[in-house]
PDB file of C-alpha atoms in Angstrom:
ATOM      1  CA  ASP A   1      -9.582  -9.789 -10.375  1.00 63.00           C
ATOM      2  CA  GLN A   2      -6.056  -8.214 -10.610  1.00 75.00           C
ATOM      3  CA  GLN A   3      -6.592  -4.507 -11.707  1.00 90.00           C
ATOM      4  CA  VAL A   4      -2.575  -3.722 -11.241  1.00 93.00           C
ATOM      5  CA  LYS A   5      -0.262  -6.087 -12.411  1.00 93.00           C
ATOM      6  CA  GLN A   6       3.577  -6.299 -11.988  1.00 94.00           C
ATOM      7  CA  ASN A   7       4.656  -9.308 -14.196  1.00 91.00           C
ATOM      8  CA  SER A   8       8.299  -9.304 -13.155  1.00 94.00           C
ATOM      9  CA  PRO A   9       8.683 -10.768  -9.414  1.00 92.00           C
ATOM     10  CA  SER A  10      12.341  -9.829  -9.357  1.00 95.00           C
ATOM     11  CA  LEU A  11      15.008  -7.751 -11.130  1.00 96.00           C
ATOM     12  CA  SER A  12      18.673  -7.714 -10.877  1.00 97.00           C
ATOM     13  CA  VAL A  13      20.750  -4.777 -11.883  1.00 97.00           C
ATOM     14  CA  GLN A  14      24.476  -3.769 -11.582  1.00 97.00           C
ATOM     15  CA  GLU A  15      25.085  -0.915  -9.530  1.00 97.00           C
ATOM     16  CA  GLY A  16      25.209   2.620 -11.632  1.00 97.00           C
ATOM     17  CA  ARG A  17      23.040   1.030 -14.338  1.00 97.00           C
ATOM     18  CA  ILE A  18      19.543   1.648 -14.914  1.00 98.00           C
ATOM     19  CA  SER A  19      16.610  -0.257 -13.241  1.00 98.00           C
ATOM     20  CA  ILE A  20      13.457  -0.353 -15.039  1.00 98.00           C
ATOM     21  CA  LEU A  21      10.312  -1.479 -13.286  1.00 98.00           C
ATOM     22  CA  ASN A  22       7.059  -1.928 -15.131  1.00 97.00           C
ATOM     23  CA  CYS A  23       3.363  -2.116 -14.198  1.00 97.00           C
ATOM     24  CA  ASP A  24       0.353  -2.690 -16.178  1.00 97.00           C
ATOM     25  CA  TYR A  25      -3.288  -1.850 -15.342  1.00 96.00           C
ATOM     26  CA  THR A  26      -6.552  -2.705 -16.661  1.00 95.00           C
ATOM     27  CA  ASN A  27      -9.071  -0.123 -15.227  1.00 92.00           C
ATOM     28  CA  SER A  28      -9.327   2.716 -17.690  1.00 91.00           C
ATOM     29  CA  MET A  29     -10.987   4.959 -14.709  1.00 91.00           C
ATOM     30  CA  PHE A  30      -7.511   5.020 -12.919  1.00 92.00           C
ATOM     31  CA  ASP A  31      -6.009   8.389 -13.167  1.00 90.00           C
ATOM     32  CA  TYR A  32      -3.306   8.509 -10.388  1.00 91.00           C
ATOM     33  CA  PHE A  33      -0.581   6.080 -10.330  1.00 94.00           C
ATOM     34  CA  LEU A  34       1.967   5.785  -7.351  1.00 94.00           C
ATOM     35  CA  TRP A  35       5.245   3.727  -6.796  1.00 96.00           C
ATOM     36  CA  TYR A  36       5.998   2.706  -3.392  1.00 95.00           C
ATOM     37  CA  LYS A  37       9.123   1.085  -1.880  1.00 95.00           C
ATOM     38  CA  LYS A  38       9.291  -1.619   0.762  1.00 91.00           C
ATOM     39  CA  TYR A  39      11.975  -2.973   2.681  1.00 90.00           C
ATOM     40  CA  PRO A  40      11.569  -6.123   4.984  1.00 83.00           C
ATOM     41  CA  ALA A  41       9.877  -5.854   7.991  1.00 78.00           C
ATOM     42  CA  GLU A  42       8.853  -1.982   7.345  1.00 84.00           C
ATOM     43  CA  GLY A  43       5.607  -0.551   5.733  1.00 89.00           C
ATOM     44  CA  PRO A  44       5.577   0.648   2.177  1.00 91.00           C
ATOM     45  CA  THR A  45       6.915   3.846   1.660  1.00 92.00           C
ATOM     46  CA  PHE A  46       5.704   6.577  -0.933  1.00 91.00           C
ATOM     47  CA  LEU A  47       8.359   7.089  -3.861  1.00 95.00           C
ATOM     48  CA  ILE A  48       6.688   8.804  -6.678  1.00 95.00           C
ATOM     49  CA  SER A  49       3.446   9.424  -8.322  1.00 93.00           C
ATOM     50  CA  ILE A  50       2.024  10.501 -11.493  1.00 93.00           C
ATOM     51  CA  SER A  51      -1.407  11.793 -12.485  1.00 90.00           C
ATOM     52  CA  SER A  52      -3.077  10.801 -15.930  1.00 90.00           C
ATOM     53  CA  ILE A  53      -2.521  14.226 -17.128  1.00 91.00           C
ATOM     54  CA  LYS A  54       1.082  13.816 -17.262  1.00 92.00           C
ATOM     55  CA  ASP A  55       3.401  10.990 -19.136  1.00 94.00           C
ATOM     56  CA  LYS A  56       6.482  11.586 -17.054  1.00 96.00           C
ATOM     57  CA  ASN A  57       7.392  12.828 -13.760  1.00 96.00           C
ATOM     58  CA  GLU A  58      10.916  12.963 -12.320  1.00 97.00           C
ATOM     59  CA  ASP A  59      12.403  13.035  -9.129  1.00 95.00           C
ATOM     60  CA  GLY A  60      16.080  13.111  -8.612  1.00 96.00           C
ATOM     61  CA  ARG A  61      17.081   9.583  -9.676  1.00 97.00           C
ATOM     62  CA  PHE A  62      13.464   8.276 -10.144  1.00 97.00           C
ATOM     63  CA  THR A  63      11.265   8.740 -13.025  1.00 98.00           C
ATOM     64  CA  VAL A  64       7.974   7.404 -13.658  1.00 98.00           C
ATOM     65  CA  PHE A  65       6.522   7.137 -17.243  1.00 97.00           C
ATOM     66  CA  LEU A  66       2.868   6.782 -17.984  1.00 97.00           C
ATOM     67  CA  ASN A  67       1.470   5.314 -21.482  1.00 96.00           C
ATOM     68  CA  LYS A  68      -2.229   5.725 -20.939  1.00 94.00           C
ATOM     69  CA  SER A  69      -3.242   4.160 -24.251  1.00 95.00           C
ATOM     70  CA  ALA A  70      -1.174   1.186 -23.147  1.00 96.00           C
ATOM     71  CA  LYS A  71      -2.221   1.150 -19.669  1.00 96.00           C
ATOM     72  CA  HIS A  72       1.314   0.857 -18.532  1.00 97.00           C
ATOM     73  CA  LEU A  73       3.556   2.688 -16.286  1.00 96.00           C
ATOM     74  CA  SER A  74       7.176   2.203 -15.678  1.00 97.00           C
ATOM     75  CA  LEU A  75       9.610   3.598 -12.926  1.00 98.00           C
ATOM     76  CA  HIS A  76      13.343   4.098 -13.991  1.00 98.00           C
ATOM     77  CA  ILE A  77      16.027   4.405 -11.237  1.00 98.00           C
ATOM     78  CA  VAL A  78      19.037   6.003 -12.839  1.00 97.00           C
ATOM     79  CA  PRO A  79      22.043   5.498 -11.653  1.00 97.00           C
ATOM     80  CA  SER A  80      20.982   2.454  -9.345  1.00 98.00           C
ATOM     81  CA  GLN A  81      22.593   2.113  -5.975  1.00 97.00           C
ATOM     82  CA  PRO A  82      22.559  -0.794  -3.781  1.00 96.00           C
ATOM     83  CA  GLY A  83      20.236   0.899  -1.136  1.00 95.00           C
ATOM     84  CA  ASP A  84      17.520   0.809  -3.723  1.00 97.00           C
ATOM     85  CA  SER A  85      17.460  -3.008  -3.222  1.00 97.00           C
ATOM     86  CA  ALA A  86      13.610  -3.325  -1.962  1.00 96.00           C
ATOM     87  CA  VAL A  87      10.527  -4.663  -3.148  1.00 94.00           C
ATOM     88  CA  TYR A  88       8.713  -1.785  -5.235  1.00 96.00           C
ATOM     89  CA  PHE A  89       4.819  -1.973  -5.705  1.00 95.00           C
ATOM     90  CA  CYS A  90       3.106  -0.058  -8.027  1.00 95.00           C
ATOM     91  CA  ALA A  91      -0.425   1.131  -7.124  1.00 93.00           C
ATOM     92  CA  ALA A  92      -3.421   3.121  -8.829  1.00 93.00           C
ATOM     93  CA  SER A  93      -6.599   4.982  -7.946  1.00 89.00           C
ATOM     94  CA  GLU A  94      -9.305   6.832  -9.326  1.00 85.00           C
ATOM     95  CA  ILE A  95      -9.163  10.420  -8.519  1.00 72.00           C
ATOM     96  CA  GLY A  96     -11.527  11.225  -5.540  1.00 69.00           C
ATOM     97  CA  GLY A  97     -11.448   7.301  -5.035  1.00 73.00           C
ATOM     98  CA  ASN A  98     -10.632   5.960  -1.600  1.00 74.00           C
ATOM     99  CA  GLN A  99      -8.980   2.799  -2.281  1.00 81.00           C
ATOM    100  CA  PHE A 100      -5.517   2.360  -3.784  1.00 86.00           C
ATOM    101  CA  TYR A 101      -4.836  -1.021  -5.911  1.00 89.00           C
ATOM    102  CA  PHE A 102      -1.741  -2.627  -5.527  1.00 90.00           C
ATOM    103  CA  GLY A 103       0.479  -4.721  -7.744  1.00 91.00           C
ATOM    104  CA  THR A 104       2.105  -7.677  -6.400  1.00 89.00           C
ATOM    105  CA  GLY A 105       5.573  -5.982  -6.246  1.00 92.00           C
ATOM    106  CA  THR A 106       8.839  -6.347  -7.844  1.00 95.00           C
ATOM    107  CA  SER A 107      12.029  -7.131  -5.822  1.00 95.00           C
ATOM    108  CA  LEU A 108      14.806  -5.225  -7.099  1.00 97.00           C
ATOM    109  CA  THR A 109      18.642  -6.075  -6.235  1.00 97.00           C
ATOM    110  CA  VAL A 110      21.144  -3.848  -7.056  1.00 97.00           C
ATOM    111  CA  ILE A 111      24.407  -5.666  -7.284  1.00 96.00           C
ATOM    112  CA  PRO A 112      27.539  -3.556  -5.836  1.00 94.00           C
TER     113      PRO A 112
ATOM    114  CA  GLU B   1       8.310  14.380  10.191  1.00 75.00           C
ATOM    115  CA  PRO B   2       4.922  13.137  11.118  1.00 79.00           C
ATOM    116  CA  GLU B   3       4.433   8.894  10.442  1.00 90.00           C
ATOM    117  CA  VAL B   4       1.842   6.635  11.064  1.00 94.00           C
ATOM    118  CA  THR B   5       2.489   4.358  13.960  1.00 95.00           C
ATOM    119  CA  GLN B   6       1.326   0.685  14.661  1.00 96.00           C
ATOM    120  CA  THR B   7       1.219  -1.466  17.750  1.00 95.00           C
ATOM    121  CA  PRO B   8       2.156  -4.196  18.488  1.00 95.00           C
ATOM    122  CA  SER B   9       4.947  -5.016  15.826  1.00 94.00           C
ATOM    123  CA  HIS B  10       4.185  -8.572  16.256  1.00 96.00           C
ATOM    124  CA  GLN B  11       1.129 -10.558  17.784  1.00 96.00           C
ATOM    125  CA  VAL B  12       0.964 -14.136  18.308  1.00 97.00           C
ATOM    126  CA  THR B  13      -2.285 -15.558  18.820  1.00 97.00           C
ATOM    127  CA  GLN B  14      -4.203 -18.811  19.003  1.00 97.00           C
ATOM    128  CA  MET B  15      -6.979 -19.809  16.510  1.00 97.00           C
ATOM    129  CA  GLY B  16     -10.256 -18.505  17.355  1.00 97.00           C
ATOM    130  CA  GLN B  17      -9.009 -15.703  19.686  1.00 97.00           C
ATOM    131  CA  GLU B  18      -9.780 -12.258  19.207  1.00 97.00           C
ATOM    132  CA  VAL B  19      -7.059  -9.468  18.291  1.00 97.00           C
ATOM    133  CA  ILE B  20      -6.980  -5.820  18.176  1.00 97.00           C
ATOM    134  CA  LEU B  21      -4.356  -4.251  16.093  1.00 97.00           C
ATOM    135  CA  ARG B  22      -3.617  -0.421  16.846  1.00 97.00           C
ATOM    136  CA  CYS B  23      -2.614   2.333  14.361  1.00 97.00           C
ATOM    137  CA  VAL B  24      -2.113   6.011  15.127  1.00 96.00           C
ATOM    138  CA  PRO B  25      -2.724   7.661  11.781  1.00 95.00           C
ATOM    139  CA  ILE B  26      -0.983  10.935  10.978  1.00 91.00           C
ATOM    140  CA  SER B  27      -2.765  13.668  13.129  1.00 88.00           C
ATOM    141  CA  ASN B  28      -4.408  16.112  10.717  1.00 86.00           C
ATOM    142  CA  HIS B  29      -5.263  13.219   8.401  1.00 89.00           C
ATOM    143  CA  LEU B  30      -9.034  12.286   7.521  1.00 88.00           C
ATOM    144  CA  TYR B  31      -9.057   8.844   5.579  1.00 91.00           C
ATOM    145  CA  PHE B  32      -7.558   5.769   7.371  1.00 94.00           C
ATOM    146  CA  TYR B  33      -7.177   2.483   5.677  1.00 95.00           C
ATOM    147  CA  TRP B  34      -6.245  -1.167   6.634  1.00 96.00           C
ATOM    148  CA  TYR B  35      -4.255  -3.487   4.169  1.00 95.00           C
ATOM    149  CA  ARG B  36      -2.784  -6.672   4.647  1.00 94.00           C
ATOM    150  CA  GLN B  37       0.198  -8.778   2.835  1.00 91.00           C
ATOM    151  CA  ILE B  38       0.271 -12.381   3.313  1.00 91.00           C
ATOM    152  CA  LEU B  39       3.687 -13.633   2.930  1.00 86.00           C
ATOM    153  CA  GLY B  40       4.860 -13.496  -0.557  1.00 79.00           C
ATOM    154  CA  GLN B  41       1.659 -12.217  -2.070  1.00 82.00           C
ATOM    155  CA  LYS B  42       0.437  -8.639  -3.057  1.00 81.00           C
ATOM    156  CA  VAL B  43      -0.604  -5.919  -0.654  1.00 87.00           C
ATOM    157  CA  GLU B  44      -4.449  -6.352  -0.173  1.00 89.00           C
ATOM    158  CA  PHE B  45      -6.772  -3.637   0.580  1.00 90.00           C
ATOM    159  CA  LEU B  46      -9.069  -4.207   3.589  1.00 95.00           C
ATOM    160  CA  VAL B  47     -11.166  -1.412   4.303  1.00 95.00           C
ATOM    161  CA  SER B  48     -11.183   2.412   4.195  1.00 92.00           C
ATOM    162  CA  PHE B  49     -12.515   4.793   7.026  1.00 93.00           C
ATOM    163  CA  TYR B  50     -13.736   8.391   6.979  1.00 90.00           C
ATOM    164  CA  ASN B  51     -15.899  10.543   9.193  1.00 88.00           C
ATOM    165  CA  ASN B  52     -16.341   7.762  11.662  1.00 89.00           C
ATOM    166  CA  GLU B  53     -17.759   5.079   9.223  1.00 92.00           C
ATOM    167  CA  ILE B  54     -16.546   2.549   6.755  1.00 94.00           C
ATOM    168  CA  SER B  55     -16.481   4.163   3.364  1.00 89.00           C
ATOM    169  CA  GLU B  56     -15.215   1.018   1.386  1.00 89.00           C
ATOM    170  CA  LYS B  57     -14.386  -2.386   2.228  1.00 91.00           C
ATOM    171  CA  SER B  58     -13.290  -5.413   0.235  1.00 90.00           C
ATOM    172  CA  GLU B  59     -14.525  -9.025   0.250  1.00 91.00           C
ATOM    173  CA  ILE B  60     -11.770  -9.846   2.347  1.00 93.00           C
ATOM    174  CA  PHE B  61     -13.428  -7.626   5.074  1.00 95.00           C
ATOM    175  CA  ASP B  62     -16.022 -10.085   6.247  1.00 93.00           C
ATOM    176  CA  ASP B  63     -18.081  -9.996   9.571  1.00 94.00           C
ATOM    177  CA  GLN B  64     -14.955 -11.169  11.437  1.00 95.00           C
ATOM    178  CA  PHE B  65     -13.528  -7.828  10.803  1.00 97.00           C
ATOM    179  CA  SER B  66     -14.455  -4.485  12.276  1.00 97.00           C
ATOM    180  CA  VAL B  67     -12.698  -1.208  12.793  1.00 96.00           C
ATOM    181  CA  GLU B  68     -13.079   1.603  15.195  1.00 94.00           C
ATOM    182  CA  ARG B  69     -11.828   5.075  15.915  1.00 91.00           C
ATOM    183  CA  PRO B  70     -12.320   5.043  19.821  1.00 85.00           C
ATOM    184  CA  ASP B  71     -10.708   8.494  20.396  1.00 86.00           C
ATOM    185  CA  GLY B  72      -9.259  11.140  18.303  1.00 78.00           C
ATOM    186  CA  SER B  73      -6.115   9.430  17.587  1.00 86.00           C
ATOM    187  CA  ASN B  74      -6.210   5.604  17.651  1.00 93.00           C
ATOM    188  CA  PHE B  75      -7.756   3.572  14.613  1.00 96.00           C
ATOM    189  CA  THR B  76      -7.960  -0.140  15.232  1.00 97.00           C
ATOM    190  CA  LEU B  77      -8.709  -3.338  13.270  1.00 97.00           C
ATOM    191  CA  LYS B  78     -10.364  -6.075  15.264  1.00 97.00           C
ATOM    192  CA  ILE B  79     -10.465  -9.827  14.043  1.00 97.00           C
ATOM    193  CA  ARG B  80     -13.088 -11.505  16.314  1.00 95.00           C
ATOM    194  CA  SER B  81     -12.043 -15.157  15.860  1.00 94.00           C
ATOM    195  CA  THR B  82      -8.870 -15.416  14.112  1.00 96.00           C
ATOM    196  CA  LYS B  83      -8.171 -18.090  11.719  1.00 96.00           C
ATOM    197  CA  LEU B  84      -4.704 -19.738  10.374  1.00 96.00           C
ATOM    198  CA  GLU B  85      -5.306 -17.789   7.128  1.00 95.00           C
ATOM    199  CA  ASP B  86      -5.292 -14.394   8.912  1.00 96.00           C
ATOM    200  CA  SER B  87      -1.621 -14.766   9.520  1.00 97.00           C
ATOM    201  CA  ALA B  88      -0.140 -11.801   7.596  1.00 96.00           C
ATOM    202  CA  MET B  89       1.480  -8.400   7.915  1.00 94.00           C
ATOM    203  CA  TYR B  90      -1.332  -5.646   8.736  1.00 97.00           C
ATOM    204  CA  PHE B  91      -0.592  -2.138   7.639  1.00 96.00           C
ATOM    205  CA  CYS B  92      -2.680   0.788   8.543  1.00 96.00           C
ATOM    206  CA  ALA B  93      -2.270   3.837   6.296  1.00 95.00           C
ATOM    207  CA  SER B  94      -3.844   7.445   6.356  1.00 93.00           C
ATOM    208  CA  ARG B  95      -4.407  10.128   3.653  1.00 88.00           C
ATOM    209  CA  GLY B  96      -5.108  13.818   4.029  1.00 82.00           C
ATOM    210  CA  GLN B  97      -7.840  14.169   1.360  1.00 66.00           C
ATOM    211  CA  ILE B  98      -8.802  12.369  -1.292  1.00 59.00           C
ATOM    212  CA  ASN B  99     -10.101  14.995  -3.909  1.00 57.00           C
ATOM    213  CA  SER B 100      -6.699  15.744  -4.911  1.00 59.00           C
ATOM    214  CA  TYR B 101      -3.573  13.832  -6.051  1.00 64.00           C
ATOM    215  CA  ASN B 102      -1.847  12.647  -2.685  1.00 73.00           C
ATOM    216  CA  GLU B 103      -0.669   9.569  -1.405  1.00 82.00           C
ATOM    217  CA  GLN B 104      -1.212   7.377   1.440  1.00 87.00           C
ATOM    218  CA  PHE B 105       1.267   7.015   4.215  1.00 91.00           C
ATOM    219  CA  PHE B 106       1.556   3.557   5.563  1.00 93.00           C
ATOM    220  CA  GLY B 107       2.812   2.535   9.097  1.00 95.00           C
ATOM    221  CA  PRO B 108       5.481  -0.055   9.731  1.00 93.00           C
ATOM    222  CA  GLY B 109       2.883  -2.965  10.135  1.00 95.00           C
ATOM    223  CA  THR B 110       1.738  -5.703  12.578  1.00 96.00           C
ATOM    224  CA  ARG B 111       2.803  -9.111  11.858  1.00 96.00           C
ATOM    225  CA  LEU B 112       0.148 -11.296  13.081  1.00 97.00           C
ATOM    226  CA  THR B 113       0.847 -15.058  13.466  1.00 97.00           C
ATOM    227  CA  VAL B 114      -2.096 -17.206  14.139  1.00 97.00           C
ATOM    228  CA  LEU B 115      -1.223 -20.669  15.669  1.00 96.00           C
TER     229      LEU B 115
END
């Protein structure tokens, strides 16, 4: 049962443009959402998070948007840079919950 | 900056052999996790560990798997009799506390290859 879904396995964007990565979830009990970035042969690195009391969280070039009614979140990267090329995973958990549920990842390629 | 470390980076073993994957979580963290990622697939939760006992485990974490915190710093995952399908990247993660919004910190992973 896939509780967190990333329907786009890959995305290519020109350098300087906006990258939008999407994530959907099914469990209405999730109230904490995270994005992780993963380079080959490395572990996932935390990027940005959002709790369900917010609908937007911004950190530099990265902004996460949460639409609770649609059970959808997205990560915006503006402007995209070649160093952003990586696999991006969204994850979700319940507050006080132990487990993070991960999506399958979206491989982002930023073309110089 | 504190980080989670894992050893070895790559482990090759024969089917049916036992392997132990090692992790050193961030020192003041209380919650520890193992995940795996089969090539091309999603990161899958295996087990979480708190206060010297398993707090949650997935259906993947069957009797072939065990975890231990043998001392104050190491956190290990043991696979008793490896199968070909155990070949994957195994990630350890730790987290400070769960009754607040905070992330898990991941180690670099151990690539397990079962021949």
